[in-house]
Amino acid sequence: MEQSLFQDFDEVSAKQWKQKIQFELQGSDYQSLVYHSLDGIDVKPFYHQDDKIKGLQINSTQDWSICDQIYVVSEEKSNHRAHQLLKRGAESLWFIIASEEINFEKLFKNFNFECIPVYLKFNFLSPDYLQRLSEFFKEKKAKIYLQIDIIGNLARSGNWFHNLKTDHEILNKILQNSSNFESVISVDTTLYQNAGATIPQQLAYALAHANEYLNHINEVNFISAEIKKKIKLQFLVSSGPNYFFEIAKIRTLRWLFASLAESYGFYKEIFILAQPTKRNKTLYDYNVNLLRTNTESMSAILGGADAIFNLPYDAFYHKNNEFGNRIARNQLLIMKHEAHLNKVKNAAEGAYYIENLTEQFAEKALAIFKDIENGGGFLKQLKESIIQKKIKESAEKEQAKFDAGELILIGTNKYQNAADKMQDEIQLYPFLKKNPRKTLIEPILERRLSEKLEEQRLATEKTVNA
């Protein structure tokens, strides 16, 4: 049918919709339908083209890749596992390299690098190791993403790998020998989300974090204007539980960074590797974690992430196991091959609600970013514990809502199953680990919302079983 049927219906303005809603409310206040989020966004009952939404031009990927993660201690075991994961549906691999003792020739034995993107995160910073790695990939047609994030390490651990000067000198060496890699610098924003920052804070800190790198690269004299246009940053992103907000968050991140990079003359496109948040995952009634990771992964996909690593439902209390990993991977396989969520590029584009959220997040994040820059920049504010204080304040507000039962996690602070026992299931310590040590700055700490309640329930279990 070529003729549009919409011309048979009169257009309804936003004013008419609002009048209809107020009539149906029978005297109740229209404002009672407005949702006030912890992110500082007021969500209206409906959105309309009359709202004059700009519709930002945001470029994002279409065919995202299914990513699996391997923590490397043994080269042979990790190599075997990598080949098994690829047979079972993984399309890209994320290796966490534990130490300089790891032999990457053994690790990557019989690897088909032309087909498989590889992300490499290091728990150390060694120019010699990375130089050897560069030589290893020199003749290979590989897509290798190094996740070098010296500022992220400082924020997470409270210390530089070595010290400020040495870390930046090593970063310079890596940049000078980066031709064999797709990308070498990453910005880990998962820390801010998992620690309790609001979405505008996450975006602002991501931008300020990246700005420190752009400023540094801009100041060194060995990188030409042409090379700057080719330097591609990676962003590691955690997707939270608010479905539409998280779609808008990733879209906003792309738009904000493109605006920032353009002012420097840098490459505007970024690579986003997303994963579900840890903050709302629960020890009790753990199967609900599957529902949480499902919607959070969907948000990341529809928001335009390039690769998705789905967090296994039991990752924080069980050792690495095939059952949890397989379910997490299969969730993504279903989204890709049965729900076909890889068939549409910019799926959220034009949706009035999401476009409106994107604009609001951008405005609020930019305001915070400008405050950070006016205050001396991200590193200075980390050193003065300003960033840490702001995140703590946001986390405490969210925690208070959870404790009061206003923010619900099914099976934990609502509809608890009294027969649910977890004492004998715990293989990994699931709570915030306290390790007193000397640090240069106060580290930003990740904490799940349900930890306090879970500790109380476990203590009760032990008392009953004693």
mmCIF file with all atom_site columns, C-alpha atoms in Angstrom, residues 15 42 53 82 88 107 125 130 137 143 161 171 209 231 243 263 297 315 357 394:
data_model
loop_
_atom_site.group_PDB
_atom_site.id
_atom_site.type_symbol
_atom_site.label_atom_id
_atom_site.label_alt_id
_atom_site.label_comp_id
_atom_site.label_asym_id
_atom_site.label_entity_id
_atom_site.label_seq_id
_atom_site.pdbx_PDB_ins_code
_atom_site.Cartn_x
_atom_site.Cartn_y
_atom_site.Cartn_z
_atom_site.occupancy
_atom_site.B_iso_or_equiv
_atom_site.pdbx_formal_charge
_atom_site.auth_seq_id
_atom_site.auth_comp_id
_atom_site.auth_asym_id
_atom_site.auth_atom_id
_atom_site.pdbx_PDB_model_num
ATOM 1  C CA . LYS A 1 15  ? -1.444 20.776  24.425 1.00 0.00 ? 15  LYS A CA 1
ATOM 2  C CA . ASP A 1 42  ? 12.272 14.942  35.444 1.00 0.00 ? 42  ASP A CA 1
ATOM 3  C CA . ILE A 1 53  ? 13.678 18.158  20.305 1.00 0.00 ? 53  ILE A CA 1
ATOM 4  C CA . ALA A 1 82  ? 39.901 -18.799 24.085 1.00 0.00 ? 82  ALA A CA 1
ATOM 5  C CA . ARG A 1 88  ? 30.706 -21.353 21.258 1.00 0.00 ? 88  ARG A CA 1
ATOM 6  C CA . LEU A 1 107 ? 48.803 -17.275 24.821 1.00 0.00 ? 107 LEU A CA 1
ATOM 7  C CA . LEU A 1 125 ? 52.645 -0.866  33.072 1.00 0.00 ? 125 LEU A CA 1
ATOM 8  C CA . LEU A 1 130 ? 54.440 -3.583  25.358 1.00 0.00 ? 130 LEU A CA 1
ATOM 9  C CA . PHE A 1 137 ? 51.825 -8.090  16.043 1.00 0.00 ? 137 PHE A CA 1
ATOM 10 C CA . LYS A 1 143 ? 42.695 -5.801  15.451 1.00 0.00 ? 143 LYS A CA 1
ATOM 11 C CA . PHE A 1 161 ? 51.593 2.317   38.475 1.00 0.00 ? 161 PHE A CA 1
ATOM 12 C CA . LEU A 1 171 ? 52.405 6.404   27.876 1.00 0.00 ? 171 LEU A CA 1
ATOM 13 C CA . HIS A 1 209 ? 39.101 11.756  32.333 1.00 0.00 ? 209 HIS A CA 1
ATOM 14 C CA . ILE A 1 231 ? 44.107 8.334   17.560 1.00 0.00 ? 231 ILE A CA 1
ATOM 15 C CA . TYR A 1 243 ? 16.596 0.979   30.465 1.00 0.00 ? 243 TYR A CA 1
ATOM 16 C CA . SER A 1 263 ? 37.929 21.268  19.471 1.00 0.00 ? 263 SER A CA 1
ATOM 17 C CA . SER A 1 297 ? 22.914 -5.496  27.766 1.00 0.00 ? 297 SER A CA 1
ATOM 18 C CA . ALA A 1 315 ? 30.421 -13.498 38.778 1.00 0.00 ? 315 ALA A CA 1
ATOM 19 C CA . LEU A 1 357 ? 17.013 12.410  27.638 1.00 0.00 ? 357 LEU A CA 1
ATOM 20 C CA . SER A 1 394 ? 25.201 10.336  45.056 1.00 0.00 ? 394 SER A CA 1
#
